[in-house]
mmCIF file of C-alpha atoms and ligand atoms in Angstrom:
data_model
loop_
_atom_site.group_PDB
_atom_site.id
_atom_site.type_symbol
_atom_site.label_atom_id
_atom_site.label_comp_id
_atom_site.label_asym_id
_atom_site.label_seq_id
_atom_site.Cartn_x
_atom_site.Cartn_y
_atom_site.Cartn_z
ATOM 1 C CA UNK A 278 0.000 0.000 0.000
ATOM 2 C CA UNK A 279 1.217 3.521 -0.846
ATOM 3 C CA UNK A 280 2.599 5.283 2.237
ATOM 4 C CA UNK A 281 1.233 8.672 3.223
ATOM 5 C CA UNK A 282 2.293 11.565 5.479
ATOM 6 C CA UNK A 283 0.341 12.235 8.669
ATOM 7 C CA UNK A 284 0.511 15.621 10.403
ATOM 8 C CA UNK A 285 -0.888 16.024 13.932
ATOM 9 C CA UNK A 286 -0.918 19.564 15.305
ATOM 10 C CA UNK A 287 -2.555 21.245 18.233
ATOM 11 C CA UNK A 288 -2.331 22.771 21.648
ATOM 12 C CA UNK A 289 0.092 21.906 24.398
ATOM 13 C CA UNK A 290 -0.441 18.659 26.340
ATOM 14 C CA UNK A 291 -3.631 17.572 24.593
ATOM 15 C CA UNK A 292 -2.469 14.085 23.636
ATOM 16 C CA UNK A 293 -0.893 14.614 20.210
ATOM 17 C CA UNK A 294 2.196 12.492 20.878
ATOM 18 C CA UNK A 295 0.167 9.767 22.567
ATOM 19 C CA UNK A 296 -2.075 9.359 19.544
ATOM 20 C CA UNK A 297 0.747 9.853 17.028
ATOM 21 C CA UNK A 298 2.913 7.175 18.718
ATOM 22 C CA UNK A 299 0.004 4.728 18.977
ATOM 23 C CA UNK A 300 -0.884 5.137 15.332
ATOM 24 C CA UNK A 301 2.713 4.874 14.098
ATOM 25 C CA UNK A 302 3.209 1.624 16.036
ATOM 26 C CA UNK A 303 -0.051 0.175 14.734
ATOM 27 C CA UNK A 304 0.624 0.966 11.066
ATOM 28 C CA UNK A 305 4.421 0.545 11.062
ATOM 29 C CA UNK A 306 5.251 4.189 10.284
ATOM 30 C CA UNK A 307 8.092 6.311 11.697
ATOM 31 C CA UNK A 308 7.045 8.611 14.543
ATOM 32 C CA UNK A 309 8.708 11.995 15.028
ATOM 33 C CA UNK A 310 7.973 14.330 17.944
ATOM 34 C CA UNK A 311 8.899 17.742 16.529
ATOM 35 C CA UNK A 312 8.327 19.359 19.938
ATOM 36 C CA UNK A 313 11.212 17.257 21.279
ATOM 37 C CA UNK A 314 13.494 19.012 18.765
ATOM 38 C CA UNK A 315 12.501 22.508 19.974
ATOM 39 C CA UNK A 316 12.922 21.259 23.538
ATOM 40 C CA UNK A 317 16.422 19.939 22.716
ATOM 41 C CA UNK A 318 17.492 23.336 21.308
ATOM 42 C CA UNK A 319 16.148 24.943 24.492
ATOM 43 C CA UNK A 320 18.098 22.494 26.666
ATOM 44 C CA UNK A 321 21.245 23.312 24.681
ATOM 45 C CA UNK A 322 20.667 27.035 25.400
ATOM 46 C CA UNK A 323 20.217 26.363 29.128
ATOM 47 C CA UNK A 324 23.325 24.149 29.334
ATOM 48 C CA UNK A 325 25.501 26.580 27.385
ATOM 49 C CA UNK A 326 24.579 29.708 29.326
ATOM 50 C CA UNK A 327 22.590 31.322 26.514
ATOM 51 C CA UNK A 328 19.852 32.415 28.909
ATOM 52 C CA UNK A 329 20.109 35.199 31.407
ATOM 53 C CA UNK A 330 16.940 34.734 33.414
ATOM 54 C CA UNK A 331 14.220 34.294 30.800
ATOM 55 C CA UNK A 332 16.137 36.372 28.259
ATOM 56 C CA UNK A 333 17.727 34.423 25.413
ATOM 57 C CA UNK A 334 20.925 35.650 23.761
ATOM 58 C CA UNK A 335 19.729 35.401 20.152
ATOM 59 C CA UNK A 336 22.964 36.444 18.335
ATOM 60 C CA UNK A 337 24.928 33.885 20.387
ATOM 61 C CA UNK A 338 22.354 31.168 19.615
ATOM 62 C CA UNK A 339 22.646 32.018 15.924
ATOM 63 C CA UNK A 340 26.417 31.463 16.167
ATOM 64 C CA UNK A 341 25.822 28.108 17.895
ATOM 65 C CA UNK A 342 22.949 26.784 15.770
ATOM 66 C CA UNK A 343 25.219 24.754 13.448
ATOM 67 C CA UNK A 344 26.698 22.988 16.512
ATOM 68 C CA UNK A 345 23.302 21.676 17.611
ATOM 69 C CA UNK A 346 22.714 18.175 16.266
ATOM 70 C CA UNK A 347 19.439 16.461 17.087
ATOM 71 C CA UNK A 348 18.793 12.817 16.288
ATOM 72 C CA UNK A 349 16.376 10.092 17.372
ATOM 73 C CA UNK A 350 17.247 6.485 18.237
ATOM 74 C CA UNK A 351 14.744 3.705 18.765
ATOM 75 C CA UNK A 352 14.632 2.365 22.325
ATOM 76 C CA UNK A 353 14.914 -1.417 21.946
ATOM 77 C CA UNK A 354 12.626 -2.095 24.920
ATOM 78 C CA UNK A 355 9.774 0.331 24.279
ATOM 79 C CA UNK A 356 10.208 0.542 20.503
ATOM 80 C CA UNK A 357 9.789 4.321 20.900
ATOM 81 C CA UNK A 358 12.246 6.961 19.727
ATOM 82 C CA UNK A 359 14.470 8.736 22.245
ATOM 83 C CA UNK A 360 15.853 12.213 21.581
ATOM 84 C CA UNK A 361 19.624 12.770 21.368
ATOM 85 C CA UNK A 362 21.371 16.144 21.541
ATOM 86 C CA UNK A 363 24.914 16.045 20.139
ATOM 87 C CA UNK A 364 25.042 12.299 20.804
ATOM 88 C CA UNK A 365 23.685 12.456 24.368
ATOM 89 C CA UNK A 366 20.335 10.921 25.347
ATOM 90 C CA UNK A 367 18.245 13.886 26.563
ATOM 91 C CA UNK A 368 14.793 12.292 26.379
ATOM 92 C CA UNK A 369 14.147 12.823 30.115
ATOM 93 C CA UNK A 370 16.060 16.101 30.479
ATOM 94 C CA UNK A 371 13.895 17.866 27.847
ATOM 95 C CA UNK A 372 10.646 17.095 29.705
ATOM 96 C CA UNK A 373 11.284 19.228 32.805
ATOM 97 C CA UNK A 374 9.307 22.342 33.771
ATOM 98 C CA UNK A 375 12.443 24.438 33.271
ATOM 99 C CA UNK A 376 12.568 23.464 29.601
ATOM 100 C CA UNK A 377 8.763 23.831 29.246
ATOM 101 C CA UNK A 378 8.952 27.352 30.636
ATOM 102 C CA UNK A 379 11.637 28.439 28.135
ATOM 103 C CA UNK A 380 10.784 26.511 24.975
ATOM 104 C CA UNK A 381 8.129 28.722 23.378
ATOM 105 C CA UNK A 382 10.309 31.874 23.091
ATOM 106 C CA UNK A 383 13.116 29.749 21.584
ATOM 107 C CA UNK A 384 10.599 28.225 19.135
ATOM 108 C CA UNK A 385 9.525 31.666 17.956
ATOM 109 C CA UNK A 386 13.029 32.475 16.581
ATOM 110 C CA UNK A 387 13.088 32.364 12.754
ATOM 111 C CA UNK A 388 16.518 30.701 12.259
ATOM 112 C CA UNK A 389 15.688 28.030 14.856
ATOM 113 C CA UNK A 390 12.498 27.206 12.974
ATOM 114 C CA UNK A 391 14.117 27.125 9.535
ATOM 115 C CA UNK A 392 16.886 24.786 10.773
ATOM 116 C CA UNK A 393 14.424 22.377 12.422
ATOM 117 C CA UNK A 394 11.855 22.513 9.621
ATOM 118 C CA UNK A 395 14.558 21.483 7.083
ATOM 119 C CA UNK A 396 15.552 18.576 9.307
ATOM 120 C CA UNK A 397 11.904 17.502 9.717
ATOM 121 C CA UNK A 398 11.302 17.661 5.959
ATOM 122 C CA UNK A 399 14.400 15.541 5.385
ATOM 123 C CA UNK A 400 13.117 12.956 7.912
ATOM 124 C CA UNK A 401 9.759 12.782 6.108
ATOM 125 C CA UNK A 402 10.890 12.773 2.518
ATOM 126 C CA UNK A 403 10.139 9.055 2.017
ATOM 127 C CA UNK A 404 6.635 9.454 3.552
ATOM 128 C CA UNK A 405 5.414 6.722 5.941
ATOM 129 C CA UNK A 406 5.759 9.184 8.810
ATOM 130 C CA UNK A 407 3.554 10.478 11.624
ATOM 131 C CA UNK A 408 4.828 13.817 12.945
ATOM 132 C CA UNK A 409 3.248 15.883 15.685
ATOM 133 C CA UNK A 410 3.789 19.531 16.580
ATOM 134 C CA UNK A 411 2.359 22.980 15.900
ATOM 135 C CA UNK A 412 3.096 23.697 12.220
ATOM 136 C CA UNK A 413 3.386 20.263 10.650
ATOM 137 C CA UNK A 414 0.238 20.513 8.508
ATOM 138 C CA UNK A 415 0.756 24.200 7.672
ATOM 139 C CA UNK A 416 4.520 24.551 7.087
ATOM 140 C CA UNK A 417 6.498 21.310 7.361
ATOM 141 C CA UNK A 418 4.242 19.052 5.277
ATOM 142 C CA UNK A 419 1.545 21.245 3.703
ATOM 143 C CA UNK A 420 0.883 18.392 1.236
ATOM 144 C CA UNK A 421 0.272 15.775 3.984
ATOM 145 C CA UNK A 422 -2.550 13.421 3.005
ATOM 146 C CA UNK A 423 -3.929 13.312 6.572
ATOM 147 C CA UNK A 424 -3.933 16.318 8.897
ATOM 148 C CA UNK A 425 -5.405 16.412 12.387
ATOM 149 C CA UNK A 426 -5.808 19.449 14.634
ATOM 150 C CA UNK A 427 -6.238 18.421 18.279
ATOM 151 C CA UNK A 428 -7.620 20.453 21.120
ATOM 152 C CA UNK A 429 -9.009 20.036 24.659
ATOM 153 C CA UNK A 430 -9.805 22.518 27.416
ATOM 154 C CA UNK A 431 -6.765 24.088 29.179
ATOM 155 C CA UNK A 432 -7.771 22.621 32.558
ATOM 156 C CA UNK A 433 -8.041 19.116 31.175
ATOM 157 C CA UNK A 434 -4.697 19.452 29.376
ATOM 158 C CA UNK A 435 -2.939 20.798 32.467
ATOM 159 C CA UNK A 436 -4.356 17.962 34.563
ATOM 160 C CA UNK A 437 -3.118 15.362 32.074
ATOM 161 C CA UNK A 438 0.389 16.865 32.151
ATOM 162 C CA UNK A 439 0.269 17.181 35.962
ATOM 163 C CA UNK A 440 -0.629 13.488 36.366
ATOM 164 C CA UNK A 441 2.143 12.529 33.941
ATOM 165 C CA UNK A 442 4.881 14.532 35.712
ATOM 166 C CA UNK A 443 3.724 13.363 39.151
ATOM 167 C CA UNK A 444 3.893 9.760 37.977
ATOM 168 C CA UNK A 445 7.493 10.419 36.880
ATOM 169 C CA UNK A 446 8.274 11.712 40.369
ATOM 170 C CA UNK A 447 8.719 15.382 39.384
ATOM 171 C CA UNK A 448 7.608 17.899 42.003
ATOM 172 C CA UNK A 449 5.139 20.127 40.197
ATOM 173 C CA UNK A 450 2.172 22.327 41.049
ATOM 174 C CA UNK A 451 -1.046 22.114 39.050
ATOM 175 C CA UNK A 452 -1.357 25.933 38.919
ATOM 176 C CA UNK A 453 2.176 26.265 37.547
ATOM 177 C CA UNK A 454 1.431 23.761 34.789
ATOM 178 C CA UNK A 455 -1.878 25.423 33.913
ATOM 179 C CA UNK A 456 -0.132 28.780 33.623
ATOM 180 C CA UNK A 457 2.637 27.277 31.473
ATOM 181 C CA UNK A 458 0.102 25.583 29.180
ATOM 182 C CA UNK A 459 -1.780 28.882 28.696
ATOM 183 C CA UNK A 460 1.419 30.901 28.172
ATOM 184 C CA UNK A 461 2.763 28.473 25.582
ATOM 185 C CA UNK A 462 -0.588 28.391 23.755
ATOM 186 C CA UNK A 463 -0.516 32.187 23.584
ATOM 187 C CA UNK A 464 3.085 32.460 22.323
ATOM 188 C CA UNK A 465 2.635 29.540 19.893
ATOM 189 C CA UNK A 466 -0.532 31.060 18.371
ATOM 190 C CA UNK A 467 0.781 34.618 18.184
ATOM 191 C CA UNK A 468 4.363 34.279 16.948
ATOM 192 C CA UNK A 469 5.236 35.724 13.523
ATOM 193 C CA UNK A 470 6.776 32.582 12.003
ATOM 194 C CA UNK A 471 4.494 29.565 11.475
ATOM 195 C CA UNK A 472 2.067 30.215 14.321
ATOM 196 C CA UNK A 473 -0.095 27.385 15.622
ATOM 197 C CA UNK A 474 -3.272 27.378 13.558
ATOM 198 C CA UNK A 475 -5.540 24.827 12.010
ATOM 199 C CA UNK A 476 -4.690 24.070 8.385
ATOM 200 C CA UNK A 477 -7.787 24.529 6.195
ATOM 201 C CA UNK A 478 -7.827 20.836 5.343
ATOM 202 C CA UNK A 479 -7.145 19.526 8.889
ATOM 203 C CA UNK A 480 -9.752 17.449 10.706
ATOM 204 C CA UNK A 481 -10.622 18.904 14.100
ATOM 205 C CA UNK A 482 -10.541 16.622 17.136
ATOM 206 C CA UNK A 483 -11.587 17.860 20.571
ATOM 207 C CA UNK A 484 -10.518 14.951 22.789
ATOM 208 C CA UNK A 485 -11.551 16.532 26.128
ATOM 209 C CA UNK A 486 -13.991 13.694 26.731
ATOM 210 C CA UNK A 487 -12.294 10.896 24.826
ATOM 211 C CA UNK A 488 -10.221 8.159 26.397
ATOM 212 C CA UNK A 489 -6.812 7.289 24.963
ATOM 213 C CA UNK A 490 -8.342 4.129 23.487
ATOM 214 C CA UNK A 491 -11.235 6.045 21.877
ATOM 215 C CA UNK A 492 -8.948 8.606 20.269
ATOM 216 C CA UNK A 493 -6.712 5.828 18.988
ATOM 217 C CA UNK A 494 -9.686 4.139 17.291
ATOM 218 C CA UNK A 495 -10.864 7.454 15.822
ATOM 219 C CA UNK A 496 -7.415 8.176 14.378
ATOM 220 C CA UNK A 497 -7.046 4.693 12.912
ATOM 221 C CA UNK A 498 -10.379 5.177 11.104
ATOM 222 C CA UNK A 499 -9.178 8.496 9.671
ATOM 223 C CA UNK A 500 -5.979 6.805 8.509
ATOM 224 C CA UNK A 501 -7.946 4.049 6.771
ATOM 225 C CA UNK A 502 -10.138 6.624 5.012
ATOM 226 C CA UNK A 503 -7.114 8.676 3.943
ATOM 227 C CA UNK A 504 -5.276 5.669 2.501
ATOM 228 C CA UNK A 505 -8.386 4.635 0.538
ATOM 229 C CA UNK A 506 -8.582 8.117 -0.992
ATOM 230 C CA UNK A 507 -4.862 8.338 -1.889
HETATM 231 N N1 LIG B 260 -7.565 11.204 25.683
HETATM 232 C C1 LIG B 260 -6.790 11.269 26.754
HETATM 233 N N2 LIG B 260 -7.331 11.173 27.985
HETATM 234 C C2 LIG B 260 -6.561 11.258 29.083
HETATM 235 N N3 LIG B 260 -5.240 11.441 29.084
HETATM 236 C C3 LIG B 260 -4.637 11.545 27.891
HETATM 237 C C4 LIG B 260 -5.375 11.472 26.657
HETATM 238 N N4 LIG B 260 -4.490 11.612 25.641
HETATM 239 C C5 LIG B 260 -3.277 11.761 26.206
HETATM 240 N N5 LIG B 260 -3.350 11.714 27.546
HETATM 241 C C6 LIG B 260 -2.265 11.899 28.514
HETATM 242 O O1 LIG B 260 -2.034 13.301 28.560
HETATM 243 C C7 LIG B 260 -0.633 13.591 28.713
HETATM 244 C C8 LIG B 260 -0.189 14.529 27.595
HETATM 245 O O2 LIG B 260 -0.238 13.798 26.394
HETATM 246 P P1 LIG B 260 0.826 14.010 25.227
HETATM 247 O O3 LIG B 260 0.527 12.983 24.197
HETATM 248 O O4 LIG B 260 2.202 14.096 25.761
HETATM 249 O O5 LIG B 260 0.370 15.461 24.706
HETATM 250 P P2 LIG B 260 0.997 16.432 23.637
HETATM 251 O O6 LIG B 260 1.885 15.628 22.756
HETATM 252 O O7 LIG B 260 -0.176 17.008 22.917
HETATM 253 O O8 LIG B 260 1.719 17.470 24.427
HETATM 254 C C9 LIG B 260 0.073 12.249 28.714
HETATM 255 O O9 LIG B 260 0.351 11.902 30.042
HETATM 256 C C10 LIG B 260 -0.938 11.283 28.098
HETATM 257 O O10 LIG B 260 -0.797 9.976 28.618
HETATM 258 N N1 LIG B 261 6.276 21.908 15.415
HETATM 259 C C1 LIG B 261 6.469 22.486 16.606
HETATM 260 C C2 LIG B 261 6.543 21.710 17.780
HETATM 261 C C3 LIG B 261 6.755 22.339 18.983
HETATM 262 N N2 LIG B 261 6.929 23.683 19.004
HETATM 263 C C4 LIG B 261 7.273 24.397 20.240
HETATM 264 O O1 LIG B 261 7.816 23.495 21.177
HETATM 265 C C5 LIG B 261 7.090 23.529 22.399
HETATM 266 C C6 LIG B 261 7.122 22.149 23.018
HETATM 267 O O2 LIG B 261 6.398 21.278 22.155
HETATM 268 P P1 LIG B 261 5.806 19.910 22.704
HETATM 269 O O3 LIG B 261 5.073 19.285 21.580
HETATM 270 O O4 LIG B 261 6.875 19.145 23.379
HETATM 271 O O5 LIG B 261 4.830 20.443 23.786
HETATM 272 P P2 LIG B 261 3.921 19.628 24.767
HETATM 273 O O6 LIG B 261 2.572 20.095 24.415
HETATM 274 O O7 LIG B 261 4.114 18.173 24.497
HETATM 275 O O8 LIG B 261 4.329 20.057 26.109
HETATM 276 C C7 LIG B 261 5.730 24.101 22.031
HETATM 277 O O9 LIG B 261 5.076 24.761 23.100
HETATM 278 C C8 LIG B 261 6.077 25.056 20.911
HETATM 279 O O10 LIG B 261 6.514 26.302 21.428
HETATM 280 C C9 LIG B 261 6.825 24.418 17.847
HETATM 281 O O11 LIG B 261 6.952 25.636 17.883
HETATM 282 N N3 LIG B 261 6.609 23.809 16.662
#
């Protein structure tokens, strides 16, 4: 069967990666978490002293951008990709609140976006890929055969992320997560370069009241329809 490209975009913490991973496993496609790449650049900035407080040194980051190499390697046990920054496994380090609180301003920088978008397009050039993020259906793969735009209420999204971080043993406050989710949504929707918005041909999914299993079934149906049409 001809392979297609699947773009899943939407708001922070609504379940995009969960559904993208599930689908990719089920249909044997590659899964790429584009948010992990923006998080890895942010971690690089933190580790290399490119932040003073919340202020990012943009000219310095521009000088460093060619030294930032992001790759993914499949974890043998989970069969899920882990993110590597310059050869180091940073999959856990990029999921902290510190990175979450700094990632959206880094993601709004034009040269950061153009570097990562090129890399994402290279990863998807053979199709057979499920990629999730904010601009996958609008900028990275505007020709994707299946585009989904996911949303859920901010409170529900913050609670999902809170439960996840608590389960990982991270000390977090619900209010802090809710504020971060709202702040990131605002910056992501209002930045100049590739803001988060629904592509005209994206299917809208509000999964506020869906279980993980229900959204998985819904997405699989959309995939089957899309492959029949293409
Ligand atoms: N439909 C759902 N109902 C409840 N929890 C969900 C649902 N979808 C995802 N989750 C959980 O919500 C959290 C955020 O999901 P994730 O896929 O990381 O979101 P995103 O990629 O959009 O940021 C995860 O802990 C995930 O297990
Ligand atoms: N394609 C993408 C993916 C993520 N991002 C940025 O990266 C941040 C982290 O993305 P993510 O997908 O890991 O976010 P979560 O919703 O999973 O926390 C987002 O808030 C965006 O600022 C982006 O600008 N474009």
